[in-house]
Short mmCIF file of C-alpha atoms in Angstrom, two decimals:
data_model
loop_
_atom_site.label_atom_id
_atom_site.label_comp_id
_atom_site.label_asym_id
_atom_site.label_seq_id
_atom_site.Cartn_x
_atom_site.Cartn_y
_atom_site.Cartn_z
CA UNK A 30 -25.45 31.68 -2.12
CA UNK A 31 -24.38 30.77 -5.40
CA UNK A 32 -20.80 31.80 -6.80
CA UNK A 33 -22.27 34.62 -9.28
CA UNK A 34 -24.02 35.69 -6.68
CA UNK A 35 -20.67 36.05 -4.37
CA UNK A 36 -19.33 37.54 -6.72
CA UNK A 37 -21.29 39.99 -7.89
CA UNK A 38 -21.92 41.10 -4.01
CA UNK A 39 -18.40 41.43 -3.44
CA UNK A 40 -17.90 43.77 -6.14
CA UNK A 41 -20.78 46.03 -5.62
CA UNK A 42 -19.70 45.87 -2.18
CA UNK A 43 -15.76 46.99 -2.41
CA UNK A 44 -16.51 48.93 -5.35
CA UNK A 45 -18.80 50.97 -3.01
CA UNK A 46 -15.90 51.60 -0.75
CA UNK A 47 -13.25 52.22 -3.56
CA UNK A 48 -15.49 54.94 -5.23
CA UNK A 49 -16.18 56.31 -2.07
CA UNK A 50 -13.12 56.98 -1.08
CA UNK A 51 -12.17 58.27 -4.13
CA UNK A 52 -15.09 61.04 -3.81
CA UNK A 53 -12.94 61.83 -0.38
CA UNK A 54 -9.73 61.73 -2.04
CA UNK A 55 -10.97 63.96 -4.50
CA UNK A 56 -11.97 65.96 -1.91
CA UNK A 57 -9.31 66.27 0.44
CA UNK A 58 -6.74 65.99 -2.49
CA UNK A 59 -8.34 69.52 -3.43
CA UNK A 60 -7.92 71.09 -0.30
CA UNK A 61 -4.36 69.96 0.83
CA UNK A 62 -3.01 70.92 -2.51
CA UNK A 63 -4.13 73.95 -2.41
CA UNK A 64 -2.59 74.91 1.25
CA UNK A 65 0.51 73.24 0.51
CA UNK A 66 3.13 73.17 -1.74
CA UNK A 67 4.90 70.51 -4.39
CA UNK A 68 7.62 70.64 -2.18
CA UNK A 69 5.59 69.16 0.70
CA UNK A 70 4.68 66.30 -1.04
CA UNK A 71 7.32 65.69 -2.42
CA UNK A 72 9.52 65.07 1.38
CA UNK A 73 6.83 62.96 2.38
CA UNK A 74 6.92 61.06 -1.07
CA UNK A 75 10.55 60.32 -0.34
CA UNK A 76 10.21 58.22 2.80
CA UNK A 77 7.23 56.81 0.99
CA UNK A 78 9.71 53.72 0.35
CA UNK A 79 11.11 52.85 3.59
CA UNK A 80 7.19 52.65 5.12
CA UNK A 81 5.82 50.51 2.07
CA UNK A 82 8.74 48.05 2.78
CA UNK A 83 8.60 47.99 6.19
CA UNK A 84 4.87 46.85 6.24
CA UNK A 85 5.50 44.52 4.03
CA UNK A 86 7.89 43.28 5.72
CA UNK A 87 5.76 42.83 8.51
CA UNK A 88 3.11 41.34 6.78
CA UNK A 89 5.81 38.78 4.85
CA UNK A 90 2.91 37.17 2.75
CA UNK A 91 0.92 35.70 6.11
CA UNK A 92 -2.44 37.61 5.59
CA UNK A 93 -2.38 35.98 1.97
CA UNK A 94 -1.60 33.18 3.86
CA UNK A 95 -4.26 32.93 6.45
CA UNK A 96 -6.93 33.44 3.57
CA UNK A 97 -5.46 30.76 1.14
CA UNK A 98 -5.63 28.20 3.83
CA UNK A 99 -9.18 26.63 4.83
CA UNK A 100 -7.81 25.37 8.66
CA UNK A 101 -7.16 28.24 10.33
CA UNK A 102 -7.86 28.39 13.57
CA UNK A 103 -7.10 30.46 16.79
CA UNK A 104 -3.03 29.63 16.95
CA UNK A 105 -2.29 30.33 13.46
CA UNK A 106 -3.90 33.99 14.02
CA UNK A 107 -2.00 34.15 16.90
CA UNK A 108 1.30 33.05 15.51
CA UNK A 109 0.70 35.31 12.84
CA UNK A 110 0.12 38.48 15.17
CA UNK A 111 3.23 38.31 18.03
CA UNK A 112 5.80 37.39 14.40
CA UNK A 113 3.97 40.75 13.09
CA UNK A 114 4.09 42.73 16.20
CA UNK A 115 8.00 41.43 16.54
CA UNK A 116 8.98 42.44 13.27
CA UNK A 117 7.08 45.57 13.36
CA UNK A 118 8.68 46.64 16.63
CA UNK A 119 12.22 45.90 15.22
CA UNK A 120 12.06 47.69 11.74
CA UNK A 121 10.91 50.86 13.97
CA UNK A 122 13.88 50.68 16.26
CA UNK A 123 15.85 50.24 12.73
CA UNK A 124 14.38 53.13 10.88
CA UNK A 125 14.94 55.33 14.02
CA UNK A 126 18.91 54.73 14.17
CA UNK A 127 18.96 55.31 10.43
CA UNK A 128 16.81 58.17 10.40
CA UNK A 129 20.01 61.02 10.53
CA UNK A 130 21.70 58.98 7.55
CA UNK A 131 19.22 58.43 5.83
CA UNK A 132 18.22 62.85 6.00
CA UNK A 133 22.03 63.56 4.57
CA UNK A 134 21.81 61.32 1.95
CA UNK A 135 18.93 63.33 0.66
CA UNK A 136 20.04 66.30 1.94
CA UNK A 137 17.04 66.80 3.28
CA UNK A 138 17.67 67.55 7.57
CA UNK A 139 13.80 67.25 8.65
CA UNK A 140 13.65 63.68 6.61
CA UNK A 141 15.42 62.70 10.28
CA UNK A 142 12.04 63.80 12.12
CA UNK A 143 9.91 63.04 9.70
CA UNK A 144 11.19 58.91 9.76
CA UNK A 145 10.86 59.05 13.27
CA UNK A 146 7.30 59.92 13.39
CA UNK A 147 6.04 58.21 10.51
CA UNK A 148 7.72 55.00 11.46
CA UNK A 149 4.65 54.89 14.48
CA UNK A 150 2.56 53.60 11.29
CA UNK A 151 4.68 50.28 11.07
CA UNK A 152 3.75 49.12 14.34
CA UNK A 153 -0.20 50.22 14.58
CA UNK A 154 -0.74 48.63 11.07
CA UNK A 155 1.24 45.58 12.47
CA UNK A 156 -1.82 45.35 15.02
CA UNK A 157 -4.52 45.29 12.98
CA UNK A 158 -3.05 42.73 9.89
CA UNK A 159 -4.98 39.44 11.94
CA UNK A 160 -8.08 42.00 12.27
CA UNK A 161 -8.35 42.84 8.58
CA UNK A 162 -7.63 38.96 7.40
CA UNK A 163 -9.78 37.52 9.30
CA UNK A 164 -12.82 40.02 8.06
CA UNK A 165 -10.97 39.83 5.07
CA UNK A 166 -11.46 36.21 5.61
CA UNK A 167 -14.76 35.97 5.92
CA UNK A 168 -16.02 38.12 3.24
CA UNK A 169 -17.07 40.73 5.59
CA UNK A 170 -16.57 43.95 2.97
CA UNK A 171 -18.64 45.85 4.81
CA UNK A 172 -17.29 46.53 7.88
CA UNK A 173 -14.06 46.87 5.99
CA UNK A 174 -15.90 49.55 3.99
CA UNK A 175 -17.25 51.49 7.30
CA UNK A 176 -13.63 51.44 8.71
CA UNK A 177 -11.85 52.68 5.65
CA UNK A 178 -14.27 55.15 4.51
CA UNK A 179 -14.67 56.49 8.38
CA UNK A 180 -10.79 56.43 9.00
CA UNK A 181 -9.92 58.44 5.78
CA UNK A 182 -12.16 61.16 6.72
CA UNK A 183 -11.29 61.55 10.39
CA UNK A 184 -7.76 61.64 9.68
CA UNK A 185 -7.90 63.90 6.26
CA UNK A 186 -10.26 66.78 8.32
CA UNK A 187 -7.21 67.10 10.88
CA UNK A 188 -4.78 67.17 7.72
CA UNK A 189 -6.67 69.96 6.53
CA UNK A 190 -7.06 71.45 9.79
CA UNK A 191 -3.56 71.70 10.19
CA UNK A 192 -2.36 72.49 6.91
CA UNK A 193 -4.56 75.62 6.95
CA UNK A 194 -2.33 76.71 10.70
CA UNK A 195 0.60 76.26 8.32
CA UNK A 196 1.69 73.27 9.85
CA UNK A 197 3.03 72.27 6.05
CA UNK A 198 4.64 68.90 5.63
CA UNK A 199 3.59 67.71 9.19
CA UNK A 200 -0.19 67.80 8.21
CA UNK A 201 0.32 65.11 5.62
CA UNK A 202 2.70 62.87 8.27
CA UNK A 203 -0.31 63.38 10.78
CA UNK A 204 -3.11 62.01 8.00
CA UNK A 205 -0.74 59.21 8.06
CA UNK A 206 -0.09 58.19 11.33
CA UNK A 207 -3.61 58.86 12.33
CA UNK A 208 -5.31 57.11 9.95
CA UNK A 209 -3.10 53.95 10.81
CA UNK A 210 -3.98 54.29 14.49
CA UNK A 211 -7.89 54.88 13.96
CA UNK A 212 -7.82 52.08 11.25
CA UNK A 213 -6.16 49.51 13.95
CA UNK A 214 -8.79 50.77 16.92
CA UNK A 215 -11.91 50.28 14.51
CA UNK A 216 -10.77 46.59 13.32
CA UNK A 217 -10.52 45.66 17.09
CA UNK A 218 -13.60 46.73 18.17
CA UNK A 219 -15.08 45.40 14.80
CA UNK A 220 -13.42 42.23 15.12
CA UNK A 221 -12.49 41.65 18.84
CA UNK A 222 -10.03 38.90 18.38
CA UNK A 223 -7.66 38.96 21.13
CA UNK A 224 -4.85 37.11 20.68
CA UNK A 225 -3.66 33.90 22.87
CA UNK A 226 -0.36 33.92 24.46
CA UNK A 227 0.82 31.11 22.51
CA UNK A 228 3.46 30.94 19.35
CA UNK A 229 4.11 27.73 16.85
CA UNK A 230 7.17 27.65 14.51
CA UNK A 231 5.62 24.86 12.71
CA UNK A 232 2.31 27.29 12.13
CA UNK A 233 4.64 29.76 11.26
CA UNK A 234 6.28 27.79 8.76
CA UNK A 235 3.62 26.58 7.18
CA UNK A 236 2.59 30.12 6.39
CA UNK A 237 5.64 30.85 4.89
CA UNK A 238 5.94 28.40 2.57
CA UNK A 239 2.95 29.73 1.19
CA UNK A 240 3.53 33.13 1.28
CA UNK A 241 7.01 33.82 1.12
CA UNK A 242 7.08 33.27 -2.87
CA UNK A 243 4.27 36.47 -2.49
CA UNK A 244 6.34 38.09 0.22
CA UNK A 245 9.45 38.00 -2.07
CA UNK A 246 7.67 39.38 -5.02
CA UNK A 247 5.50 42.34 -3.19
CA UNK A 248 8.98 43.36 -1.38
CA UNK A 249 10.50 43.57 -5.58
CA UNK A 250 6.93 45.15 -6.40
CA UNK A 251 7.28 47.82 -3.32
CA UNK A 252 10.81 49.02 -4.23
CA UNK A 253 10.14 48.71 -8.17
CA UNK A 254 6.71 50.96 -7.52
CA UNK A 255 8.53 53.45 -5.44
CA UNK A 256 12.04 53.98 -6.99
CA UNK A 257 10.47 56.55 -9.59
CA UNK A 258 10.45 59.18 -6.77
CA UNK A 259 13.13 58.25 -5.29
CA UNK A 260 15.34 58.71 -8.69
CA UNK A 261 13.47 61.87 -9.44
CA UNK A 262 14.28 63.17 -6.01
CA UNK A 263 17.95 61.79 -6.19
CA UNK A 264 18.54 63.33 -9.84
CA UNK A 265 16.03 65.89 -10.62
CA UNK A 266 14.80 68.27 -7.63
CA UNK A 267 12.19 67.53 -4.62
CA UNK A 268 9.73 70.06 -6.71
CA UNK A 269 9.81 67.75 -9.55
CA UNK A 270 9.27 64.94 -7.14
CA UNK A 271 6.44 66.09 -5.68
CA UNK A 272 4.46 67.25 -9.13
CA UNK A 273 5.45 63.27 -9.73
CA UNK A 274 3.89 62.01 -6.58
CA UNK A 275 1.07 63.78 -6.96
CA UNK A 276 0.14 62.72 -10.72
CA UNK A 277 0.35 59.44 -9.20
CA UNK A 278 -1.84 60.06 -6.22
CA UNK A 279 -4.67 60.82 -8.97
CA UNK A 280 -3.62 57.85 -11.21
CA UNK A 281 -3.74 55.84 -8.37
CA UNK A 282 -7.43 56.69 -7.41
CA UNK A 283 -9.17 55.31 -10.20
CA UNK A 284 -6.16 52.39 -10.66
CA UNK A 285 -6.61 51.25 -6.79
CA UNK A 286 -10.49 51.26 -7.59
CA UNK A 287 -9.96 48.07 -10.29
CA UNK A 288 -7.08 46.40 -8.94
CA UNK A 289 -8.23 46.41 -5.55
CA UNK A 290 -11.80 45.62 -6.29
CA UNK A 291 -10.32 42.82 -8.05
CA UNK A 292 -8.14 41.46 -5.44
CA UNK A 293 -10.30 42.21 -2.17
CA UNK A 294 -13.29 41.07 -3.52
CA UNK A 295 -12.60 38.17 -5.68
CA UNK A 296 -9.29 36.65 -4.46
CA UNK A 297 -11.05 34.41 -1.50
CA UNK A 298 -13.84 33.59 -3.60
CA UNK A 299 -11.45 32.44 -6.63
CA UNK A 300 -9.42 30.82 -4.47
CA UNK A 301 -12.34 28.33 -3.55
CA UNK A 302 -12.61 27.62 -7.16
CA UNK A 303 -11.13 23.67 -7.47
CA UNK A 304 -12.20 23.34 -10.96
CA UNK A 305 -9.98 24.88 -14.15
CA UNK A 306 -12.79 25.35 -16.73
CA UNK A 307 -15.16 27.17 -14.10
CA UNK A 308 -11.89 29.25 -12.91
CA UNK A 309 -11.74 30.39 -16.54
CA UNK A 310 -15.00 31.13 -17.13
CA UNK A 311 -15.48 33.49 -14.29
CA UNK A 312 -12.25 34.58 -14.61
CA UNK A 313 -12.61 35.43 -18.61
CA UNK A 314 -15.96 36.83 -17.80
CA UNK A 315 -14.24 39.64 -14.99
CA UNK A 316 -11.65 40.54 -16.68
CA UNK A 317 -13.33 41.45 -19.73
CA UNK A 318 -16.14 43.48 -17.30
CA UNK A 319 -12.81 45.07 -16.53
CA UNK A 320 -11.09 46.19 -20.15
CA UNK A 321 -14.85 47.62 -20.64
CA UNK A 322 -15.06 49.79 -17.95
CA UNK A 323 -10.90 50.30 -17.46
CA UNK A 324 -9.85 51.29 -20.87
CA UNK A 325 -12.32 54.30 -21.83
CA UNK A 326 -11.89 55.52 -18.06
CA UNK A 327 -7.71 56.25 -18.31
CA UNK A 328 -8.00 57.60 -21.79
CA UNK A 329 -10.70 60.05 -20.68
CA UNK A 330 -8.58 60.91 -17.76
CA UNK A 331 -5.48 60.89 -20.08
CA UNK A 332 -6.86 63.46 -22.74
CA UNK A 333 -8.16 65.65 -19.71
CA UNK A 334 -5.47 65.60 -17.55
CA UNK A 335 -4.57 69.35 -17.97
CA UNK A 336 -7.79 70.25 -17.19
CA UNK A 337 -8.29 67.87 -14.18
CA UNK A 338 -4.99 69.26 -12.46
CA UNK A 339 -5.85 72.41 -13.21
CA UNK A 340 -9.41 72.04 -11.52
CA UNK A 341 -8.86 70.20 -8.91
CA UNK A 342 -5.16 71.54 -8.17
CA UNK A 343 -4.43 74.65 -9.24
CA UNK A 344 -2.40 76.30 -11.29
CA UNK A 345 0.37 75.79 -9.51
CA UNK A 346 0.09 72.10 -10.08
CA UNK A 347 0.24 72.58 -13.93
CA UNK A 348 3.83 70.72 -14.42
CA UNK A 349 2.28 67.60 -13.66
CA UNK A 350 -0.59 67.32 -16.02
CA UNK A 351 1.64 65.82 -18.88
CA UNK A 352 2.93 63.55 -15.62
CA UNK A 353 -0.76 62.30 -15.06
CA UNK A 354 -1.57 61.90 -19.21
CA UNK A 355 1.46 59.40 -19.71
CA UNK A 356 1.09 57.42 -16.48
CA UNK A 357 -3.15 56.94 -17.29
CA UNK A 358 -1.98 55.80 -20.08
CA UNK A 359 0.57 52.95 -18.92
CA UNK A 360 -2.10 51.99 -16.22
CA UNK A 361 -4.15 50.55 -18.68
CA UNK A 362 -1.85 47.27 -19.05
CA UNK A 363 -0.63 47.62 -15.09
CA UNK A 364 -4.37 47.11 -13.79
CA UNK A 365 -4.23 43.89 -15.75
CA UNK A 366 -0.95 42.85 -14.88
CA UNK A 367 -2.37 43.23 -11.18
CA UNK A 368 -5.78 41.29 -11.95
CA UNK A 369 -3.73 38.19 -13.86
CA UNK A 370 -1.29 38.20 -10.52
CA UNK A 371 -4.08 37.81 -8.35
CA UNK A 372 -5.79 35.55 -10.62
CA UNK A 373 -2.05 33.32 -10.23
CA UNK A 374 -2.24 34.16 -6.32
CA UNK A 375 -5.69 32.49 -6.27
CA UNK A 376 -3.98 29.56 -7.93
CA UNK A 377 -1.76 29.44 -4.72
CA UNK A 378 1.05 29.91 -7.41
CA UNK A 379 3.11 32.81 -5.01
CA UNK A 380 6.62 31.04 -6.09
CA UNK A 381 6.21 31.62 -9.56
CA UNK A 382 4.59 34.88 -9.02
CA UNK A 383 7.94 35.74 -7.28
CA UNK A 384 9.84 34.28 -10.26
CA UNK A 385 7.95 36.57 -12.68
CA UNK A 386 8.23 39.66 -10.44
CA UNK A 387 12.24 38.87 -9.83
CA UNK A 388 12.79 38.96 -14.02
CA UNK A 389 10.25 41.92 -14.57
CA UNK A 390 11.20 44.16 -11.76
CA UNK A 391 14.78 43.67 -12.24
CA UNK A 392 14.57 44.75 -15.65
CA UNK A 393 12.21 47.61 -14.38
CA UNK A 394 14.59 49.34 -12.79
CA UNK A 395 17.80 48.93 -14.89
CA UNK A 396 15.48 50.28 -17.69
CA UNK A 397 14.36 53.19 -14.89
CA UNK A 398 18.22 54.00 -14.11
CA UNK A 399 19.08 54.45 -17.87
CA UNK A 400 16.37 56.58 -18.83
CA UNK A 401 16.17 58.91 -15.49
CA UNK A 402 20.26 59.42 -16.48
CA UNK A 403 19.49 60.48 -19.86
CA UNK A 404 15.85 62.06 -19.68
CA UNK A 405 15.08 62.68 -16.11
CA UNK A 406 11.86 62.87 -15.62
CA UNK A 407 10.39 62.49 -18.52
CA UNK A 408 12.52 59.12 -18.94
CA UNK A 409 11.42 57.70 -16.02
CA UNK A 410 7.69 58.42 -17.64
CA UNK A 411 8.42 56.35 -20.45
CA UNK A 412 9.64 53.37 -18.20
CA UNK A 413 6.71 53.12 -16.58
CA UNK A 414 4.66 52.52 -20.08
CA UNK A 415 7.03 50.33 -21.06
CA UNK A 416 7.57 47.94 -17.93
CA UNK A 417 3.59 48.03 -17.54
CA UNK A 418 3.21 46.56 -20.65
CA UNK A 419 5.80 44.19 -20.28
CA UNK A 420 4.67 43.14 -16.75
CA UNK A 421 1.30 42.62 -18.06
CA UNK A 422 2.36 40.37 -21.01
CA UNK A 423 4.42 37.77 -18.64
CA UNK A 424 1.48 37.73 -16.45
CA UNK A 425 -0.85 36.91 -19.12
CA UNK A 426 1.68 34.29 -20.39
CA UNK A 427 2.25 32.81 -17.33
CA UNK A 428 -1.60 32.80 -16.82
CA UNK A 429 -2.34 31.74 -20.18
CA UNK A 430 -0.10 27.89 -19.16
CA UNK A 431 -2.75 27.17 -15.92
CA UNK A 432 -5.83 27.91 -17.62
CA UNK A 433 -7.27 27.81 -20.64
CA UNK A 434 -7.10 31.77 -21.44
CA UNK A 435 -4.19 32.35 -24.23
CA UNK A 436 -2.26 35.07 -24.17
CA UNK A 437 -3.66 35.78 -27.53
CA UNK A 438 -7.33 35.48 -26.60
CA UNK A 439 -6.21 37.66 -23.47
CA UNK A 440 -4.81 40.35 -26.05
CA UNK A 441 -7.75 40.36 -28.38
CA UNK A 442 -10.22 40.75 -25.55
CA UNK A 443 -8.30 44.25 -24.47
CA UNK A 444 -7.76 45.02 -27.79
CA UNK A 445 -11.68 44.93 -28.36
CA UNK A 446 -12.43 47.66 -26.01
CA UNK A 447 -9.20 50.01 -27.47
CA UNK A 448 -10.59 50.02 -30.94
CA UNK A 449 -14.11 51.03 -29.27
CA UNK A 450 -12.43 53.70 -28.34
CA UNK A 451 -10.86 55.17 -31.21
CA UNK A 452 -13.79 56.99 -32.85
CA UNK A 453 -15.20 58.62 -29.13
CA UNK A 454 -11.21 59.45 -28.60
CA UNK A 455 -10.89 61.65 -31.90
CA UNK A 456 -14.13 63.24 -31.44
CA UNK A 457 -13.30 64.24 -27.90
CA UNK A 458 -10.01 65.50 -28.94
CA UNK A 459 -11.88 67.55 -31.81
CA UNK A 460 -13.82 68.67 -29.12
CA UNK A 461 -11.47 69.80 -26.60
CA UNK A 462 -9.38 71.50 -28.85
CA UNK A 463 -12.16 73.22 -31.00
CA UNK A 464 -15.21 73.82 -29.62
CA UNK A 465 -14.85 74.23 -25.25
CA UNK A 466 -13.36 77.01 -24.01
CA UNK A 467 -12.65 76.58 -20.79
CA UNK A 468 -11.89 73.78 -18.54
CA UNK A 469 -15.38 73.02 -16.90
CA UNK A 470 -16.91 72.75 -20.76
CA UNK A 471 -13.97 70.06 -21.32
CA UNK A 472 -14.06 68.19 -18.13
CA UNK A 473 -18.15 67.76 -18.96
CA UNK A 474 -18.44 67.55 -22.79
CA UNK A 475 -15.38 65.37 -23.48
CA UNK A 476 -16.63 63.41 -21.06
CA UNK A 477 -20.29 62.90 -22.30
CA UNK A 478 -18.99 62.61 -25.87
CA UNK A 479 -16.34 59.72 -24.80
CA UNK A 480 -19.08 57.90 -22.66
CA UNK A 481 -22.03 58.45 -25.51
CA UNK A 482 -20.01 57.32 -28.27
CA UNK A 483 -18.51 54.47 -26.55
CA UNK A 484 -21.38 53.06 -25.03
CA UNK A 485 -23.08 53.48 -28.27
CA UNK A 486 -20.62 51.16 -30.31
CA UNK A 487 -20.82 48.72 -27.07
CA UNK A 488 -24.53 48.63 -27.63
CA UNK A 489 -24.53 48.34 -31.39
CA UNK A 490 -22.24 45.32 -32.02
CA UNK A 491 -23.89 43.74 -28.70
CA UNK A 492 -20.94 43.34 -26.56
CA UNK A 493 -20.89 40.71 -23.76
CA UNK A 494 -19.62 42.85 -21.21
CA UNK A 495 -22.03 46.10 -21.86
CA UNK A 496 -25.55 43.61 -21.89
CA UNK A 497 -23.77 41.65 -18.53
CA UNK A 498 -23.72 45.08 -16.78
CA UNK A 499 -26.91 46.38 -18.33
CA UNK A 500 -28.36 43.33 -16.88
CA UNK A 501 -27.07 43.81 -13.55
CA UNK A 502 -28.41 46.96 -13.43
CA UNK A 503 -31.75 46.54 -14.26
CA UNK A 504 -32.01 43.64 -11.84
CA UNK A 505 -30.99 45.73 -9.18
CA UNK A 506 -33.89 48.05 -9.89
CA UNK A 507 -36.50 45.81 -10.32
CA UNK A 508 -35.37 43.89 -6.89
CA UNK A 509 -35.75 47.48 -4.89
#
């Protein structure tokens, strides 16, 4: 199988499992905000941080890499597994001493329980990281698919379940902890690696030389991503930071869907790519499928975020519509800042992604502590626009000095796909604010408008990226 073959089968293939589990995010997202309240999510979105840096900790940049590296065998998995099952096991016992302190300097008293529980996650996701690589690995994206898409919706029906009994914030820390234990039991019996009783420091080192330049920057990336909740929570109110955590649970679903596609799909296939002029080519040729589809989709979102909350919400979730406008906005330039970092990652350039994320993250969140001061939540809105843009440029920069994709080239090609946009994005707004009347006539016709309009301009000034899908398309009919 030839490389644009590989690739085009990996997308289809995780693209099928990000859009599908958006459809059950929708879903559950629906229900569960409807049966509980802002304030629910935002306790849980408070310990949100200690998790995402505990498994990352675990992982420490050895999943990226046991991919990267082409002799792996049976002793570097198993290395890999008893360092993740140790460090897994010890962060627990950490989290659970520091779960009282940790409540009063929230002043929040069932934080304590809640840390205690949700801390489980750490070590069942520690159990399955040699699973998922070594799928991962092997370009397996189905049975990746079949264990996401089936663990989400075992684990969401007993969140639901349980937050209709009233069982309030301890539904969503059930989804959790479920969902990490169903995931792990799936991968074994999908995978059934067991691992050997046997541990090499000199395997392990070897890892970490790769990946602790990655490991570095995802632990700056992990604190950077979730220190907007926790400032909101420390200097606005847990209300606020829950109508924040949830506009980003809806700007994540369709930002997770591109970045992740990206990275899952396409990171061990560039990686195998020796050669610098093919790299770019393929390279040029996805990310520009990318600005096509990414750019129209977060300013659609962004005009009709009142309606969208509103629908799939409630009314009571109306504070964070302007929340969800601003941050659709700023995604545009994050989901490319993520596609040019794994585009570096490929490179096997994790030091220097490090180096980037040190400068840009640092700056992230002295620019985050100034603005939440003066502006509270709103302020902390404008620093993410602002550090997603700036992220993105040093990406592309750095990017543009390994290949031969200039910064500039990398600016006009996003730039392309904005000004497509203009015309549909003033007729939609003309729309929505003279002509529908209610919400469902401007979730569908600003929608239609947008997509006609844009696709329209694609087709008329014959852009690459609109005949490449087109293509696609119609080969995939004709083949069934």
């Amino acid at each position: 199988m030839d490389k644009n073959r590989s690739i085009k089968k990996s997308i289809i293939t995780v693209g099928f499992e990000k859009t599908s589990m958006i459809l059950f995010q929708f879903i559950s997202s629906i229900i569960l905000a409807r049966l509980l309240e802002p304030s629910d999510y935002g306790t849980v979105a408070m310990l949100a941080i200690f998790i995402s840096l505990s498994t990352t900790i675990v992982d420490s940049g050895f999943g990226g890499a046991l991919v990267y590296f082409k002799d792996v065998t049976k002793k570097d998995y198993s290395t890999v597994f008893w360092i993740n099952l140790l460090l897994s096991v010890s962060l627990y016992i950490l989290m659970f001493v520091f779960a009282d302190p940790i409540s009063i300097f929230y002043n929040t008293p069932i934080l304590s329980d809640l840390i205690k529980i949700l801390g489980l996650t750490i070590v069942f996701n520690s159990l399955g990281v040699v699973q998922f690589t070594i799928l991962y690995k092997n370009l397996e994206f189905k049975k990746i698919a079949y264990v996401s898409i089936i663990t989400y919706i075992l684990s969401a029906v007993i969140a639901i379940i349980m937050a209709y009994y009233g069982y309030g914030v301890w539904a969503l820390i059930c989804q959790q902890v479920l969902s990490s234990v169903l995931k792990t039991c799936f991968l074994f019996g999908l995978n059934r690696f067991i691992p050997a009783p046997y541990f090499s420091y000199k395997l392990l080192k070897k890892h970490w030389n790769y990946g602790n330049g990655l490991f570095f920057s995802t632990i700056l990336r992990t604190i950077y991503d979730n220190m907007y909740v926790q400032l909101i929570g420390k200097y606005c109110t847990i209300v606020e930071a829950g109508l924040y955590n949830q506009a980003k649970k809806l700007k994540d679903i369709p930002t997770n869907l591109f970045s992740q596609t990206f990275s899952y799909s396409l990171f061990p296939i560039f990686s195998k790519i020796e050669k610098d002029d093919i790299f770019y080519i393929k390279y040029k040729k996805v990310n520009n499928v990318f600005a096509f589809v990414c750019v129209p989709i977060f300013l659609i979102i962004g005009l009709l975020s009142e309606p969208i909350v509103i629908f799939l919400l409630g009314e009571k979730w109306l504070g964070s519509s302007y929340i969800l406008q601003w941050l659709s906005y700023g995604s545009i330039f994050y989901i490319f800042e993520m596609v040019n970092r794994s585009a570096l990652k490929a490179k096997g350039l994790t030091n220097i992604i490090f180096k980037c994320d040190l400068i840009k993250r640092l700056f992230g969140i002295l620019l985050i502590l100034i603005l939440v001061i003066y502006y509270n939540i709103v302020g902390v809105i404008i620093a993410y626009c602002i550090n997603s843009f700036i992220g993105w440029c040093v990406n592309s920069y750095i990017l543009s000095k390994r290949i031969t994709y200039s910064f500039f080239r990398q600016m006009l090609d996003i730039l392309r796909y904005v000004l497509y946009t203009i015309p549909p994005f003033i007729v939609a707004i003309i729309f929505n604010e003279k002509v529908s009347s209610n919400i469902y006539e401007s979730l569908l016709g600003v929608t239609i408008i947008f997509s006609i309009i844009y696709l329209c301009l694609t087709a008329i000034f014959h852009d690459k990226s609109f005949c490449f899908i087109l293509s696609t398309i119609k080969n995939y009919f004709r083949k069934r």
